[in-house]
XYZ file of C-alpha atoms in Angstrom:
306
model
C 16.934 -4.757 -10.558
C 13.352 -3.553 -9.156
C 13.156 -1.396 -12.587
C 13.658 -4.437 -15.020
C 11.631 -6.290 -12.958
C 8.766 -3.930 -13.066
C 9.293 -3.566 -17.128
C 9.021 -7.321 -17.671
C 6.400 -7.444 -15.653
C 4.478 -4.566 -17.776
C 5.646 -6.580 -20.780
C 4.366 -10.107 -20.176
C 1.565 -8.830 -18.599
C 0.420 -6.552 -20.971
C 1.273 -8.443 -24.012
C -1.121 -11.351 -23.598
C -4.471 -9.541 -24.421
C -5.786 -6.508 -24.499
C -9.649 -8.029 -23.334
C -9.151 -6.379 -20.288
C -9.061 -2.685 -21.420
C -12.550 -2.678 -21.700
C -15.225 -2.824 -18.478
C -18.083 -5.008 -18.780
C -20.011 -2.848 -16.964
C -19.350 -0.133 -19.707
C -16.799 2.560 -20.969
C -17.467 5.185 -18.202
C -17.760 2.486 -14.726
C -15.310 3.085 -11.954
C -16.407 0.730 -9.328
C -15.379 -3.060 -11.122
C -16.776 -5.387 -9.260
C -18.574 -3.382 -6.534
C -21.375 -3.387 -9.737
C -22.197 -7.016 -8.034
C -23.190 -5.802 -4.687
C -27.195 -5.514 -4.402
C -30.033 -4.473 -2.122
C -30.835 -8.359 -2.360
C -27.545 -9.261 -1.179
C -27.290 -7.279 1.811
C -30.730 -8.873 2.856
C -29.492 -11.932 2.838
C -26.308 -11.796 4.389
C -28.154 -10.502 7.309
C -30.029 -13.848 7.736
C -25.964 -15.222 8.414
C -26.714 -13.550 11.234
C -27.344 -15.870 14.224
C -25.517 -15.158 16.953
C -25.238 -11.475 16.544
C -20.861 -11.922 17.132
C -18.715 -9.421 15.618
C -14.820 -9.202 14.915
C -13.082 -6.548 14.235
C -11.012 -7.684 11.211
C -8.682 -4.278 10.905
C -5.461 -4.688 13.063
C -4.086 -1.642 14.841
C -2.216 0.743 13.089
C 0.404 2.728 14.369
C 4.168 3.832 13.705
C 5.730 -0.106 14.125
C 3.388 -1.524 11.823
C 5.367 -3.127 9.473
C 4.570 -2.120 5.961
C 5.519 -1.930 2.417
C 8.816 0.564 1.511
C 8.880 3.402 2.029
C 5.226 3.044 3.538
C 5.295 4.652 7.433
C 2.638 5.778 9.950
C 2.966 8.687 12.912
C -0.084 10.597 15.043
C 0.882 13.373 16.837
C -2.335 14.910 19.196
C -2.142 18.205 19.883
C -3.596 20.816 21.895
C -4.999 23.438 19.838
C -4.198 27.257 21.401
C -4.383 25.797 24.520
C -0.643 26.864 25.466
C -0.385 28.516 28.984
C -4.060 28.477 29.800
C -6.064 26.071 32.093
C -8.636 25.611 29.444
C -11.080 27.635 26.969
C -13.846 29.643 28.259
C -15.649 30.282 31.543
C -15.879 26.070 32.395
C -12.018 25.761 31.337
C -12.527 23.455 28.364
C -9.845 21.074 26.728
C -9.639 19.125 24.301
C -6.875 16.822 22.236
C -6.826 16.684 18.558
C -4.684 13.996 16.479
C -2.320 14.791 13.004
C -1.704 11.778 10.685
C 1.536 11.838 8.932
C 1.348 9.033 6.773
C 0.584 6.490 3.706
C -3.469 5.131 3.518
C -1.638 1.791 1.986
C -0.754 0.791 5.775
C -2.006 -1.896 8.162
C -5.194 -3.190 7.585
C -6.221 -1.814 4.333
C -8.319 -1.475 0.926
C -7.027 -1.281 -2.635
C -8.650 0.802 -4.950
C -8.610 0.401 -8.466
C -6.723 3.643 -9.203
C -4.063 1.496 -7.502
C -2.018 -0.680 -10.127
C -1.795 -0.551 -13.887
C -0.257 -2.189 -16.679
C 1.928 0.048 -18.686
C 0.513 2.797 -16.493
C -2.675 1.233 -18.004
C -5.217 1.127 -15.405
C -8.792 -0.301 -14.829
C -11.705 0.083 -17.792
C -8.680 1.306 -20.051
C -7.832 4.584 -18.504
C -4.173 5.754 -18.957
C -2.416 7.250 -16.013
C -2.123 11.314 -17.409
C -5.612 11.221 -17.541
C -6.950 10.855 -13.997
C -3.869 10.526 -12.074
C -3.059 13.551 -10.498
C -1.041 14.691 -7.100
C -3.603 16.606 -5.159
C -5.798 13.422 -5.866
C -7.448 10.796 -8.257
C -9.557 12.333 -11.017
C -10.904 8.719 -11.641
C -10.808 5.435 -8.945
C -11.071 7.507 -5.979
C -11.922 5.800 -2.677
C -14.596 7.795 -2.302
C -16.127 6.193 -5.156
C -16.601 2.727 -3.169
C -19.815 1.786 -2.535
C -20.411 0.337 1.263
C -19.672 -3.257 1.170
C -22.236 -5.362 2.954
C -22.567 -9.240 1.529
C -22.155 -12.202 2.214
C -18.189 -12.650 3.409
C -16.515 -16.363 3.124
C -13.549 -17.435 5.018
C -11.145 -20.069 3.463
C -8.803 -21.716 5.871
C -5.027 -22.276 4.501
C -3.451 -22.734 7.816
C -6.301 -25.804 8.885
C -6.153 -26.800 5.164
C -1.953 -27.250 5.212
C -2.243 -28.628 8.943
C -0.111 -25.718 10.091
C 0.200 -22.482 12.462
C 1.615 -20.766 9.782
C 1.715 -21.490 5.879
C 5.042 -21.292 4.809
C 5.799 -18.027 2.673
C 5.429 -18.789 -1.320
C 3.496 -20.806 -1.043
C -0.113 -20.490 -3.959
C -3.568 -21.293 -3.503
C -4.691 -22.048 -7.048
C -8.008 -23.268 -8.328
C -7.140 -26.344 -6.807
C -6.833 -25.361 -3.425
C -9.705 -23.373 -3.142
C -11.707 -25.702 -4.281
C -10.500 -28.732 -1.841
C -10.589 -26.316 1.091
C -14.248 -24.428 -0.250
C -15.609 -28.447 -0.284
C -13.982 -29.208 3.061
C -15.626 -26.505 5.188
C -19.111 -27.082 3.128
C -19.498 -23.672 1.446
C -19.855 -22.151 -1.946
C -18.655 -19.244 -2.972
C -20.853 -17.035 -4.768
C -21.204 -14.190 -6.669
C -21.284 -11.245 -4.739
C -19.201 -12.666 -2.268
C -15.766 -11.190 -0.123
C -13.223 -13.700 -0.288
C -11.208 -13.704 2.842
C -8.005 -16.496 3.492
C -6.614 -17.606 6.835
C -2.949 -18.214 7.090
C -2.072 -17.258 10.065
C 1.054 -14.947 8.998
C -0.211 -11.558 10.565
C 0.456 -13.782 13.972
C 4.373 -12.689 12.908
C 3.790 -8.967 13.601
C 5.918 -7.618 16.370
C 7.243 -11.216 16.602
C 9.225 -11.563 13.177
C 8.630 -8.212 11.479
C 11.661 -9.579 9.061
C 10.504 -12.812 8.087
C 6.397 -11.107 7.432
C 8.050 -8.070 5.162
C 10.622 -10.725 3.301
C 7.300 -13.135 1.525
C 4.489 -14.236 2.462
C 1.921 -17.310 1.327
C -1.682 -16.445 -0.965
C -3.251 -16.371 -4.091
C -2.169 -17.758 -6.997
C -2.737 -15.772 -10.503
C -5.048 -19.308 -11.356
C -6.677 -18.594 -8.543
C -7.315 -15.235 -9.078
C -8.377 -15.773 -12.398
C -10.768 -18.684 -10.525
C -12.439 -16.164 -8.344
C -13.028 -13.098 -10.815
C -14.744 -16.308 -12.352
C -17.206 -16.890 -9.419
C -17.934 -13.184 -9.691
C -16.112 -12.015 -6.232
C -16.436 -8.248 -4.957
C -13.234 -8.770 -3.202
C -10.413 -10.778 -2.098
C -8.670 -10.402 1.241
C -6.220 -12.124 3.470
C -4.001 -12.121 6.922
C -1.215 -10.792 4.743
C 0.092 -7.412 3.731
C 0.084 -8.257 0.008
C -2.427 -10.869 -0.828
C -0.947 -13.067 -3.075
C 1.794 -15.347 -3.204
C 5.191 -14.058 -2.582
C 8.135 -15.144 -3.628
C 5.878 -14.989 -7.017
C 5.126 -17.725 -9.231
C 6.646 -16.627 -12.432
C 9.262 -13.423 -12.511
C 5.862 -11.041 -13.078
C 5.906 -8.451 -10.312
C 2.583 -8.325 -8.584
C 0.460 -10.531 -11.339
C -2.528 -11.009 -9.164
C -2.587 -7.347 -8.380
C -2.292 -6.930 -11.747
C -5.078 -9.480 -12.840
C -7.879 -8.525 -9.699
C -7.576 -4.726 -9.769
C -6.345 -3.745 -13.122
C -7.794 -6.360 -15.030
C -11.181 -7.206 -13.398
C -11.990 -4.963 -11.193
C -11.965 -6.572 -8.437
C -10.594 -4.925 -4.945
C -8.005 -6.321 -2.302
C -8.175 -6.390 1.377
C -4.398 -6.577 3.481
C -3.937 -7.795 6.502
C -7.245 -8.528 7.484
C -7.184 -10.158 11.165
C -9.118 -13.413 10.148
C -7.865 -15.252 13.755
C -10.932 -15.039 15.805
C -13.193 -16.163 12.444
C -10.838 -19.503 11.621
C -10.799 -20.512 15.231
C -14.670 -20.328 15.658
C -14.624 -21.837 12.103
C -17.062 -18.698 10.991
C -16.593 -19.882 7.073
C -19.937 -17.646 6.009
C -21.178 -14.588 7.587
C -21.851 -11.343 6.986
C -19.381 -9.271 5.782
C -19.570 -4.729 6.107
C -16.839 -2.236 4.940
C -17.818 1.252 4.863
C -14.551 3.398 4.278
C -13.238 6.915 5.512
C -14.527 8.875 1.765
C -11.069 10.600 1.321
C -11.641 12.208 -1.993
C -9.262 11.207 -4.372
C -7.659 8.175 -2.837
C -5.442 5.340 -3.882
C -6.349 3.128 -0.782
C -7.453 3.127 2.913
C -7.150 2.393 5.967
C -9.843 0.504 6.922
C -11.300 -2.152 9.767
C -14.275 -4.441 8.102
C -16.988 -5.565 10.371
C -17.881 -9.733 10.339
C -21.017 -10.227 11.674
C -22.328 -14.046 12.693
């Protein structure tokens, strides 16, 4: 079932236009929409800055964090050739050092565009032989990020609905965004990270079935509405982003039409909590990822800054 569903997907997707296969930002750019992020911006998301708050918007990660199959975590610290012996040289010294076993695409993370493709299509037209390889991405890397520091935007689902929770499948389209952008008095600009509140990371370690069966978020309309505004990035308390059951039988479409497509990245389970309950809707927003050379994604925690 998962295979035809992933072939339709390819299909349908696919099918509609080829547009996409070519960058804007020319035949050789592997950053997408990170081309947006300027000197100019950084400057003045620093005058968000008021109160000098921060949150922590990564959750902890560890080896009951649910996460996408066959996706897993485990650290094991160790004690380098330290066996038998009080400790290493004349003042006894000891130390711990940690061993991850396990997938970047866990907990709070960042998609790069090496990450989905169309017909094993991906970003800017490049076909999957040619830069995908196991010891590493020849193309898409996460290394290849620039730092992220703009201006970030918080849109609040759960206040919007009236709820604790917004109930899984459910979209935020144009529409929504719009009503809930006009409601909290901000604009969202080029340049920006887009980050929605639903409060369904609250279900970790609570109802690790119901979060890993669906989950509520963007729309493919609304995707389609924010590449329009010129985003850098669109986040969410979820692991997937986007709406889920989907809309139409597509597998993934606004993975599909943000990364693939545009360009544009994806932050998962961001912990936007602390941010909807002080109602922090604009502020500034700072990723700077672990450079793994030749990664898909990572595991990341973005600083807010108010």
């Amino acid at each position: 079932m998962a295979a035809t569903a992933a072939v339709c997907f390819a299909t349908s997707a696919f099918g509609q236009t080829a547009d996409w296969l070519k960058s804007k930002w020319g035949p050789n750019d592997e950053i997408g929409a990170a081309n947006y992020l300027t000197p100019e911006l950084a400057l003045k998301a620093a005058q968000l800055v008021k109160t000098g708050k921060t949150y922590a918007l990564g959750i902890e990660t560890n080896a009951k964090t649910p996460a996408y199959p066959p996706r897993g975590f485990k650290i094991t610290i160790v004690q380098p050739g330290q066996a038998g012996l009080p400790g290493i040289g004349p003042n006894k010294l000891s130390y711990n050092d940690d061993i991850i076993d396990g997938w970047m695409g866990i907990g709070s993370q960042l998609d790069g565009l090496g990450h989905i493709g169309i017909e094993q299509v991906y970003y800017n037209g490049n076909k999957l032989h040619d830069f995908a390889d196991p010891t590493g991405l020849k193309k898409f890397g996460i290394e290849k990020v620039p730092p992220m520091v703009t201006r970030g935007v918080l849109l609040d689902m759960a206040a919007h609905y009236g709820v604790d929770i917004v109930k899984e499948g459910t979209a935020f389209n144009s529409a929504e965004i719009e009503a809930v952008a006009k409601k909290q008095g901000v604009e969202i600009r080029q340049g920006d990270i887009v980050l929605f509140h639903t409060g369904w990371i609250s279900l970790i370690g609570k109802d690790d079935k119901r979060y890993n069966a669906g989950e509520p978020g963007l729309g493919v309309d609304g995707a389609k509405y924010l590449v329009g505004k010129g985003v850098v990035a669109v986040g969410a308390d979820t692991w997937g982003l986007e709406a889920i059951p989907f809309e139409t039988p597509d597998v993934f479409p606004v993975h599909a039409e943000l990364l693939a497509k545009n360009g544009t990245y994806i932050l998962e389970n961001m912990n936007t909590g602390a941010l909807a309950s002080d109602k922090a809707y604009e502020f500034m927003f700072v990723l700077g990822q672990a450079r793994i050379t030749g990664a898909v994604q990572a595991i990341v925690n973005p600083v807010a800054i108010r």
